[in-house]
């Protein structure tokens, strides 16, 4: 089957052109809709008129040439997924993105869109840059083969995950699970899928499933000497055990990750592992040891010029000193964080969240009159960012502050806001389900 209808629809949407505008003088709007949805086979004359109005040309290339392009892109897809080398992916993708490629074979058109979408997700492309491909793949119909269904749901699951919609991501990924035994899924694809699935189960608080699938993924990565991906799995397993309060198991997995990172000089992973070890000791009430690991992480981040990582770890250190009521250290580290934000003037907008965190701790410890205003602004900011965790955290802090100052009505509003986030986190709609 030809993909000409999909090409016309994709181009029309990219150009923000309405169906009525494109169809005018060529065919009826309803007929164009049938063409775009592959419900009819248009004449060559109608196709040429539509393409001319869209100002695009489609070369009539051989099936062999189309297949060669897809084979080449699928190889890049595999390397990109397994290695996650953004510079390599960006460079290799250029030959595909410099010119607009049109595939007349429908299966090649689908494969191209799906491979490209996943690679752009790895590159952390902005949402608006993904929209045209996203719109194309959500239109993919049920007549596709099992493997294409598997990749389709995997990609849409990853997209939802990166959007922070973890339950929607899990729903998509579990659809992919249903296609595992029906399509020719390769071992590396299984390992990648299990890795994504484990991350999503962890975000949905299904920790046994997270450990199960991360362990499956880990076997492949270790056997094939893909140590960076193996470290990813050890960290996921460690986080799951930590949340289950099985601290010894969490520590064991973090140290296995640390050994791989040290043996293979994967410095960027060392900073992540030290951060997680700090968090592990923090939750066990060992502030000195937590701060020790946080500072190890911070040192690497400073050397690596990782400003966002520096601020994350600085905030972690502040939390530990705050729990110990060490006001002097909290204020000193808040100042360090604010100086770092000031140094990153060109991208200050990326650090608004950290600015609010640091401001809250500074005003909270000093018990300034501005604390209520800062908390109100911060909660509004985190709501806009759909960051439920910090909406809940700071709503509780503000509600407690208002309650102590006898502002009971205002306090009740923020206690209610915190509860709404809790319900959402637990996927609860009614109080009876608690």
CSV table of C-alpha atoms in Angstrom, one decimal:
chain,number,residue,atom,x,y,z
A,1,UNK,CA,0.0,0.0,0.0
A,2,UNK,CA,1.2,3.6,-0.8
A,3,UNK,CA,1.9,6.1,1.9
A,4,UNK,CA,0.9,9.1,-0.4
A,5,UNK,CA,-2.1,10.0,1.8
A,6,UNK,CA,0.1,10.1,4.9
A,7,UNK,CA,2.7,12.3,3.1
A,8,UNK,CA,0.0,14.7,2.0
A,9,UNK,CA,-1.5,14.9,5.5
A,10,UNK,CA,1.8,15.3,7.2
A,11,UNK,CA,2.9,18.1,4.8
A,12,UNK,CA,-0.4,19.9,5.1
A,13,UNK,CA,-0.3,19.9,8.9
A,14,UNK,CA,3.4,21.0,8.9
A,15,UNK,CA,2.3,24.0,6.8
A,16,UNK,CA,-0.7,24.7,9.1
A,17,UNK,CA,-3.0,24.4,6.1
A,18,UNK,CA,-6.6,23.5,6.5
A,19,UNK,CA,-8.2,20.7,4.5
A,20,UNK,CA,-10.6,23.1,2.8
A,21,UNK,CA,-7.7,25.3,1.7
A,22,UNK,CA,-5.7,22.4,0.2
A,23,UNK,CA,-8.8,20.8,-1.5
A,24,UNK,CA,-10.1,24.0,-3.0
A,25,UNK,CA,-10.1,23.8,-6.8
A,26,UNK,CA,-8.9,20.2,-6.8
A,27,UNK,CA,-11.4,17.9,-5.0
A,28,UNK,CA,-13.9,18.0,-2.2
A,29,UNK,CA,-12.8,18.2,1.4
A,30,UNK,CA,-14.4,14.9,2.2
A,31,UNK,CA,-12.5,13.2,-0.7
A,32,UNK,CA,-9.2,14.8,0.6
A,33,UNK,CA,-10.0,13.3,4.0
A,34,UNK,CA,-10.3,9.9,2.4
A,35,UNK,CA,-7.0,10.3,0.6
A,36,UNK,CA,-5.2,11.4,3.8
A,37,UNK,CA,-6.6,8.4,5.7
A,38,UNK,CA,-5.8,5.9,3.0
A,39,UNK,CA,-9.5,5.1,2.4
A,40,UNK,CA,-9.3,5.6,-1.3
A,41,UNK,CA,-6.7,5.4,-4.1
A,42,UNK,CA,-6.6,8.8,-5.8
A,43,UNK,CA,-5.8,9.4,-9.5
A,44,UNK,CA,-2.3,10.5,-10.4
A,45,UNK,CA,-3.7,13.8,-11.6
A,46,UNK,CA,-5.3,14.6,-8.2
A,47,UNK,CA,-2.1,13.6,-6.4
A,48,UNK,CA,0.1,15.8,-8.6
A,49,UNK,CA,-2.3,18.8,-8.1
A,50,UNK,CA,-2.2,18.3,-4.3
A,51,UNK,CA,1.6,18.0,-4.2
A,52,UNK,CA,2.0,21.1,-6.4
A,53,UNK,CA,-0.2,23.1,-4.0
A,54,UNK,CA,1.9,21.9,-1.1
A,55,UNK,CA,5.0,22.8,-3.1
A,56,UNK,CA,6.7,19.5,-2.7
A,57,UNK,CA,8.1,16.9,-5.1
A,58,UNK,CA,8.2,13.2,-4.6
A,59,UNK,CA,10.7,11.2,-6.6
A,60,UNK,CA,9.5,7.9,-7.9
A,61,UNK,CA,12.4,5.8,-6.4
A,62,UNK,CA,12.7,2.0,-6.5
A,63,UNK,CA,11.6,-0.2,-3.7
A,64,UNK,CA,15.2,-1.3,-3.4
A,65,UNK,CA,16.4,2.2,-2.7
A,66,UNK,CA,13.7,2.8,-0.1
A,67,UNK,CA,14.6,-0.5,1.6
A,68,UNK,CA,18.3,0.5,1.6
A,69,UNK,CA,17.5,3.8,3.4
A,70,UNK,CA,15.4,2.0,6.0
A,71,UNK,CA,18.1,-0.6,6.6
A,72,UNK,CA,20.7,2.2,7.1
A,73,UNK,CA,18.4,4.1,9.5
A,74,UNK,CA,17.5,0.9,11.4
A,75,UNK,CA,21.3,0.3,12.0
A,76,UNK,CA,21.6,3.9,13.3
A,77,UNK,CA,18.5,3.3,15.5
A,78,UNK,CA,20.1,0.2,17.1
A,79,UNK,CA,23.4,2.0,17.8
A,80,UNK,CA,21.6,5.1,19.0
A,81,UNK,CA,19.4,3.1,21.5
A,82,UNK,CA,22.3,1.0,22.8
A,83,UNK,CA,25.0,3.7,23.0
A,84,UNK,CA,23.0,6.9,23.6
A,85,UNK,CA,25.8,8.9,22.2
A,86,UNK,CA,24.0,12.2,21.4
A,87,UNK,CA,26.8,13.7,19.4
A,88,UNK,CA,27.0,10.7,17.2
A,89,UNK,CA,23.2,10.5,16.7
A,90,UNK,CA,23.0,14.2,15.9
A,91,UNK,CA,25.7,13.9,13.2
A,92,UNK,CA,24.4,10.7,11.7
A,93,UNK,CA,20.9,11.9,11.5
A,94,UNK,CA,21.8,15.0,9.5
A,95,UNK,CA,21.7,13.1,6.2
A,96,UNK,CA,18.1,12.1,6.9
A,97,UNK,CA,16.9,15.5,8.1
A,98,UNK,CA,18.7,17.8,5.7
A,99,UNK,CA,16.4,16.6,2.9
A,100,UNK,CA,12.8,15.7,3.4
A,101,UNK,CA,12.5,12.0,2.6
A,102,UNK,CA,9.2,10.6,1.3
A,103,UNK,CA,8.5,6.8,1.3
A,104,UNK,CA,5.8,5.5,-1.0
A,105,UNK,CA,5.8,2.0,0.6
A,106,UNK,CA,3.6,2.3,3.6
A,107,UNK,CA,5.7,-0.1,5.8
A,108,UNK,CA,8.9,2.0,5.0
A,109,UNK,CA,7.0,5.2,5.8
A,110,UNK,CA,6.0,3.8,9.2
A,111,UNK,CA,9.5,2.5,10.0
A,112,UNK,CA,11.1,5.8,9.1
A,113,UNK,CA,8.8,7.8,11.3
A,114,UNK,CA,9.2,5.4,14.3
A,115,UNK,CA,13.0,5.1,14.1
A,116,UNK,CA,13.4,8.9,13.7
A,117,UNK,CA,11.0,9.6,16.6
A,118,UNK,CA,12.9,7.4,19.0
A,119,UNK,CA,16.3,8.9,18.0
A,120,UNK,CA,14.9,12.5,18.5
A,121,UNK,CA,13.6,11.4,21.9
A,122,UNK,CA,17.1,10.3,22.9
A,123,UNK,CA,18.4,13.8,21.8
A,124,UNK,CA,15.9,15.4,24.1
A,125,UNK,CA,14.4,17.4,21.3
A,126,UNK,CA,11.9,20.1,22.3
A,127,UNK,CA,8.3,19.1,22.2
A,128,UNK,CA,7.4,21.4,19.4
A,129,UNK,CA,10.1,19.8,17.2
A,130,UNK,CA,8.6,16.4,17.7
A,131,UNK,CA,5.0,17.3,16.9
A,132,UNK,CA,4.9,16.6,13.2
A,133,UNK,CA,6.4,13.1,13.7
A,134,UNK,CA,4.2,12.5,16.8
A,135,UNK,CA,1.1,13.4,14.8
A,136,UNK,CA,2.2,11.0,12.0
A,137,UNK,CA,2.8,8.0,14.3
A,138,UNK,CA,-0.4,8.3,16.3
A,139,UNK,CA,-2.3,8.0,13.0
A,140,UNK,CA,-0.7,4.6,12.3
A,141,UNK,CA,-3.4,2.1,11.7
A,142,UNK,CA,-4.0,-1.5,13.0
A,143,UNK,CA,-3.0,-3.2,9.8
A,144,UNK,CA,0.7,-2.9,10.7
A,145,UNK,CA,2.6,-6.0,11.7
A,146,UNK,CA,3.3,-7.1,15.2
A,147,UNK,CA,6.9,-5.7,15.4
A,148,UNK,CA,5.7,-2.3,14.2
A,149,UNK,CA,3.0,-2.3,16.8
A,150,UNK,CA,5.6,-3.1,19.4
A,151,UNK,CA,7.9,-0.2,18.4
A,152,UNK,CA,4.9,2.1,18.1
A,153,UNK,CA,3.7,1.6,21.6
A,154,UNK,CA,7.2,1.6,23.0
A,155,UNK,CA,7.8,5.0,21.4
A,156,UNK,CA,4.5,6.5,22.5
A,157,UNK,CA,5.2,5.1,26.0
A,158,UNK,CA,8.6,6.8,26.1
A,159,UNK,CA,7.0,10.1,24.9
A,160,UNK,CA,4.5,10.0,27.8
A,161,UNK,CA,7.2,9.1,30.3
A,162,UNK,CA,9.3,12.1,29.3
A,163,UNK,CA,6.1,14.2,29.6
A,164,UNK,CA,5.8,13.0,33.2
A,165,UNK,CA,2.6,11.1,32.4
A,166,UNK,CA,3.8,7.8,33.9
A,167,UNK,CA,0.5,5.9,34.0
A,168,UNK,CA,-0.2,6.7,30.3
A,169,UNK,CA,3.4,5.5,29.6
A,170,UNK,CA,2.8,2.3,31.4
A,171,UNK,CA,-0.4,1.7,29.6
A,172,UNK,CA,1.4,2.0,26.3
A,173,UNK,CA,4.3,-0.2,27.3
A,174,UNK,CA,2.0,-2.9,28.6
A,175,UNK,CA,0.4,-2.9,25.1
A,176,UNK,CA,4.0,-3.6,23.7
A,177,UNK,CA,4.3,-6.5,26.1
A,178,UNK,CA,1.4,-8.1,24.3
A,179,UNK,CA,3.3,-8.1,21.0
A,180,UNK,CA,6.6,-9.7,22.3
A,181,UNK,CA,5.8,-13.3,21.4
A,182,UNK,CA,4.1,-12.4,18.1
A,183,UNK,CA,6.8,-10.4,16.3
A,184,UNK,CA,10.5,-11.0,15.5
A,185,UNK,CA,11.9,-8.9,18.4
A,186,UNK,CA,15.7,-9.1,18.7
A,187,UNK,CA,17.5,-9.5,22.0
A,188,UNK,CA,18.8,-6.0,22.1
A,189,UNK,CA,15.3,-4.6,21.5
A,190,UNK,CA,14.0,-6.7,24.4
A,191,UNK,CA,16.8,-5.4,26.7
A,192,UNK,CA,16.0,-1.9,25.8
A,193,UNK,CA,12.2,-2.4,26.2
A,194,UNK,CA,12.7,-4.1,29.6
A,195,UNK,CA,14.9,-1.2,30.7
A,196,UNK,CA,12.2,1.4,29.7
A,197,UNK,CA,9.6,-0.8,31.4
A,198,UNK,CA,11.5,-1.0,34.6
A,199,UNK,CA,11.9,2.8,34.8
A,200,UNK,CA,8.2,3.3,34.3
A,201,UNK,CA,7.2,0.7,36.8
A,202,UNK,CA,9.5,2.4,39.3
A,203,UNK,CA,7.8,5.8,38.6
A,204,UNK,CA,4.4,4.1,39.2
A,205,UNK,CA,5.6,2.6,42.5
A,206,UNK,CA,5.5,-1.0,41.3
A,207,UNK,CA,8.9,-1.8,42.6
A,208,UNK,CA,8.8,-5.6,42.3
A,209,UNK,CA,8.1,-5.2,38.6
A,210,UNK,CA,10.8,-2.6,38.3
A,211,UNK,CA,13.4,-4.9,39.8
A,212,UNK,CA,12.2,-7.9,37.7
A,213,UNK,CA,12.5,-6.1,34.3
A,214,UNK,CA,15.7,-4.2,35.2
A,215,UNK,CA,17.3,-7.5,36.1
A,216,UNK,CA,16.3,-9.1,32.8
A,217,UNK,CA,17.7,-6.1,30.9
A,218,UNK,CA,20.9,-6.2,33.0
A,219,UNK,CA,21.7,-9.8,31.9
A,220,UNK,CA,21.9,-8.8,28.2
A,221,UNK,CA,23.9,-5.6,28.8
A,222,UNK,CA,26.5,-7.4,31.0
A,223,UNK,CA,26.8,-10.3,28.5
A,224,UNK,CA,27.4,-7.8,25.7
A,225,UNK,CA,29.7,-5.5,27.6
A,226,UNK,CA,27.4,-2.6,27.4
A,227,UNK,CA,28.5,-1.2,30.8
A,228,UNK,CA,26.7,2.1,30.7
A,229,UNK,CA,23.4,0.5,30.1
A,230,UNK,CA,24.2,-2.1,32.9
A,231,UNK,CA,24.9,0.8,35.3
A,232,UNK,CA,21.5,2.3,34.4
A,233,UNK,CA,19.9,-1.0,35.5
A,234,UNK,CA,21.9,-1.3,38.7
A,235,UNK,CA,20.7,2.2,39.6
A,236,UNK,CA,17.1,1.5,38.8
A,237,UNK,CA,17.3,-1.7,40.9
A,238,UNK,CA,19.0,0.3,43.7
A,239,UNK,CA,16.3,3.0,43.7
A,240,UNK,CA,13.5,0.4,43.8
A,241,UNK,CA,15.1,-1.4,46.8
A,242,UNK,CA,15.5,2.0,48.5
A,243,UNK,CA,11.9,2.9,48.1
A,244,UNK,CA,11.0,-0.6,49.4
A,245,UNK,CA,13.3,0.3,52.4
A,246,UNK,CA,15.5,-2.7,51.7
A,247,UNK,CA,18.6,-0.6,52.2
A,248,UNK,CA,21.2,-3.3,52.1
A,249,UNK,CA,20.1,-4.5,48.7
A,250,UNK,CA,20.0,-0.9,47.4
A,251,UNK,CA,23.5,-0.3,48.7
A,252,UNK,CA,24.8,-3.5,47.1
A,253,UNK,CA,23.4,-2.5,43.6
A,254,UNK,CA,24.8,1.1,43.9
A,255,UNK,CA,28.2,-0.3,44.7
A,256,UNK,CA,28.1,-2.7,41.8
A,257,UNK,CA,27.3,0.3,39.6
A,258,UNK,CA,30.1,2.2,41.2
A,259,UNK,CA,32.6,-0.6,40.5
A,260,UNK,CA,31.7,-0.7,36.8
A,261,UNK,CA,31.9,3.1,36.6
A,262,UNK,CA,35.3,3.1,38.2
A,263,UNK,CA,36.7,0.2,36.2
A,264,UNK,CA,35.7,1.7,32.9
A,265,UNK,CA,36.3,5.3,33.8
A,266,UNK,CA,32.7,6.4,33.3
A,267,UNK,CA,33.0,9.6,35.4
A,268,UNK,CA,29.6,11.0,34.4
A,269,UNK,CA,28.1,7.9,36.0
A,270,UNK,CA,30.1,8.2,39.2
A,271,UNK,CA,28.5,11.5,40.0
A,272,UNK,CA,25.0,9.9,39.6
A,273,UNK,CA,26.0,6.9,41.8
A,274,UNK,CA,27.4,9.1,44.6
A,275,UNK,CA,24.2,11.2,44.5
A,276,UNK,CA,22.1,8.1,44.9
A,277,UNK,CA,24.3,6.8,47.7
A,278,UNK,CA,23.9,10.1,49.4
A,279,UNK,CA,20.2,9.8,49.1
A,280,UNK,CA,20.3,6.3,50.4
A,281,UNK,CA,22.1,7.3,53.6
A,282,UNK,CA,19.9,10.4,54.0
A,283,UNK,CA,16.7,8.3,54.1
A,284,UNK,CA,18.3,6.1,56.8
A,285,UNK,CA,19.0,9.1,59.0
A,286,UNK,CA,22.8,9.2,58.5
A,287,UNK,CA,23.4,12.8,57.5
A,288,UNK,CA,27.2,12.8,57.9
A,289,UNK,CA,27.6,9.9,55.5
A,290,UNK,CA,24.9,11.4,53.1
A,291,UNK,CA,26.8,14.7,53.0
A,292,UNK,CA,30.1,12.9,52.4
A,293,UNK,CA,28.7,11.2,49.2
A,294,UNK,CA,26.9,14.3,48.1
A,295,UNK,CA,30.2,16.2,48.3
A,296,UNK,CA,32.0,13.5,46.2
A,297,UNK,CA,29.2,13.9,43.6
A,298,UNK,CA,29.5,17.7,43.7
A,299,UNK,CA,33.3,17.6,43.1
A,300,UNK,CA,32.8,15.7,39.9
A,301,UNK,CA,30.0,17.9,38.8
A,302,UNK,CA,32.2,21.0,39.3
A,303,UNK,CA,35.0,19.5,37.3
A,304,UNK,CA,32.5,18.5,34.6
A,305,UNK,CA,30.9,22.0,34.5
A,306,UNK,CA,27.5,20.4,35.2
A,307,UNK,CA,25.6,23.4,36.6
A,308,UNK,CA,22.2,21.7,36.9
A,309,UNK,CA,23.8,18.7,38.6
A,310,UNK,CA,25.7,21.1,40.9
A,311,UNK,CA,22.5,22.7,42.0
A,312,UNK,CA,20.7,19.4,42.5
A,313,UNK,CA,23.5,18.2,44.9
A,314,UNK,CA,23.8,21.5,46.6
A,315,UNK,CA,20.0,21.3,47.4
A,316,UNK,CA,20.5,17.8,48.7
A,317,UNK,CA,23.2,19.0,51.1
A,318,UNK,CA,21.0,21.9,52.2
A,319,UNK,CA,18.2,19.4,53.1
A,320,UNK,CA,20.6,17.4,55.3
A,321,UNK,CA,21.8,20.5,57.2
A,322,UNK,CA,18.3,21.7,57.5
A,323,UNK,CA,17.2,18.4,59.1
A,324,UNK,CA,20.0,19.0,61.6
A,325,UNK,CA,18.8,22.6,62.2
A,326,UNK,CA,22.3,23.8,61.2
A,327,UNK,CA,21.2,27.2,60.1
A,328,UNK,CA,24.7,28.5,59.3
A,329,UNK,CA,25.5,25.7,56.9
A,330,UNK,CA,22.1,25.9,55.2
A,331,UNK,CA,22.5,29.6,54.6
A,332,UNK,CA,26.1,29.2,53.3
A,333,UNK,CA,25.1,26.5,50.9
A,334,UNK,CA,22.0,28.5,49.8
A,335,UNK,CA,24.4,31.3,48.9
A,336,UNK,CA,26.6,29.0,47.0
A,337,UNK,CA,23.6,27.8,45.0
A,338,UNK,CA,22.4,31.4,44.2
A,339,UNK,CA,25.9,32.4,43.1
A,340,UNK,CA,26.0,29.4,40.7
A,341,UNK,CA,22.6,30.5,39.2
A,342,UNK,CA,23.9,34.0,38.8
A,343,UNK,CA,26.9,32.7,37.0
A,344,UNK,CA,24.7,30.9,34.5
A,345,UNK,CA,23.0,34.1,33.3
A,346,UNK,CA,22.5,32.9,29.7
A,347,UNK,CA,20.3,30.1,30.8
A,348,UNK,CA,18.8,31.4,34.1
A,349,UNK,CA,15.3,30.3,33.0
A,350,UNK,CA,16.4,26.7,33.3
A,351,UNK,CA,17.1,27.2,37.0
A,352,UNK,CA,13.9,28.8,38.2
A,353,UNK,CA,13.1,25.7,40.2
A,354,UNK,CA,16.4,25.8,42.0
A,355,UNK,CA,16.0,29.5,42.6
A,356,UNK,CA,12.7,28.9,44.4
A,357,UNK,CA,14.1,25.9,46.4
A,358,UNK,CA,17.0,28.0,47.7
A,359,UNK,CA,14.9,31.1,48.4
A,360,UNK,CA,12.4,29.0,50.4
A,361,UNK,CA,15.1,27.5,52.6
A,362,UNK,CA,16.7,30.9,53.1
A,363,UNK,CA,13.4,32.6,54.1
A,364,UNK,CA,12.2,29.6,56.2
A,365,UNK,CA,15.3,29.5,58.3
A,366,UNK,CA,15.3,33.2,58.8
A,367,UNK,CA,11.5,33.2,59.4
A,368,UNK,CA,11.1,36.3,57.2
A,369,UNK,CA,7.8,38.0,56.5
A,370,UNK,CA,8.4,37.2,52.8
A,371,UNK,CA,8.2,33.4,53.3
A,372,UNK,CA,4.5,33.3,52.6
A,373,UNK,CA,4.9,35.2,49.4
A,374,UNK,CA,7.9,33.1,48.2
A,375,UNK,CA,6.0,29.9,48.9
A,376,UNK,CA,2.9,31.1,47.1
A,377,UNK,CA,4.9,32.0,44.0
A,378,UNK,CA,6.9,28.8,44.2
A,379,UNK,CA,3.7,26.6,44.4
A,380,UNK,CA,2.3,28.5,41.4
A,381,UNK,CA,5.5,27.9,39.4
A,382,UNK,CA,5.6,24.2,40.2
A,383,UNK,CA,1.9,23.8,39.3
A,384,UNK,CA,2.6,25.3,35.9
A,385,UNK,CA,5.6,22.9,35.5
A,386,UNK,CA,3.3,20.0,36.5
A,387,UNK,CA,5.8,19.1,39.3
A,388,UNK,CA,3.3,17.5,41.8
A,389,UNK,CA,6.0,16.5,44.2
A,390,UNK,CA,7.1,20.0,45.0
A,391,UNK,CA,3.5,21.4,44.9
A,392,UNK,CA,2.7,18.9,47.6
A,393,UNK,CA,5.9,19.5,49.6
A,394,UNK,CA,5.6,23.3,49.7
A,395,UNK,CA,1.8,23.3,50.1
A,396,UNK,CA,2.3,21.4,53.3
A,397,UNK,CA,5.0,23.8,54.5
A,398,UNK,CA,2.9,26.9,53.6
A,399,UNK,CA,-0.3,25.4,55.2
A,400,UNK,CA,1.6,24.7,58.4
A,401,UNK,CA,3.0,28.2,58.4
A,402,UNK,CA,-0.5,29.7,57.8
A,403,UNK,CA,-2.0,27.5,60.5
A,404,UNK,CA,0.6,28.7,63.1
A,405,UNK,CA,-0.3,32.3,62.2
A,406,UNK,CA,-4.0,31.6,62.7
A,407,UNK,CA,-4.9,31.9,59.0
A,408,UNK,CA,-7.0,28.8,59.1
A,409,UNK,CA,-9.0,29.3,56.0
A,410,UNK,CA,-5.9,29.9,53.8
A,411,UNK,CA,-4.2,26.9,55.5
A,412,UNK,CA,-7.1,24.6,54.6
A,413,UNK,CA,-6.7,25.5,50.9
A,414,UNK,CA,-3.1,24.4,50.9
A,415,UNK,CA,-3.7,21.3,52.9
A,416,UNK,CA,-6.3,20.4,50.3
A,417,UNK,CA,-3.9,21.1,47.5
A,418,UNK,CA,-1.4,18.7,49.0
A,419,UNK,CA,-4.0,16.0,49.4
A,420,UNK,CA,-5.0,16.4,45.7
A,421,UNK,CA,-1.4,15.7,44.7
A,422,UNK,CA,-1.3,12.7,47.0
A,423,UNK,CA,-4.5,11.2,45.4
A,424,UNK,CA,-3.0,11.7,41.9
A,425,UNK,CA,0.3,10.0,43.0
A,426,UNK,CA,-1.6,7.0,44.3
A,427,UNK,CA,-3.9,6.9,41.3
A,428,UNK,CA,-6.9,7.4,43.7
A,429,UNK,CA,-10.0,9.3,42.6
A,430,UNK,CA,-12.2,8.8,45.7
A,431,UNK,CA,-11.5,9.0,49.4
A,432,UNK,CA,-13.2,5.6,49.8
A,433,UNK,CA,-10.3,4.0,47.8
A,434,UNK,CA,-7.8,5.0,50.4
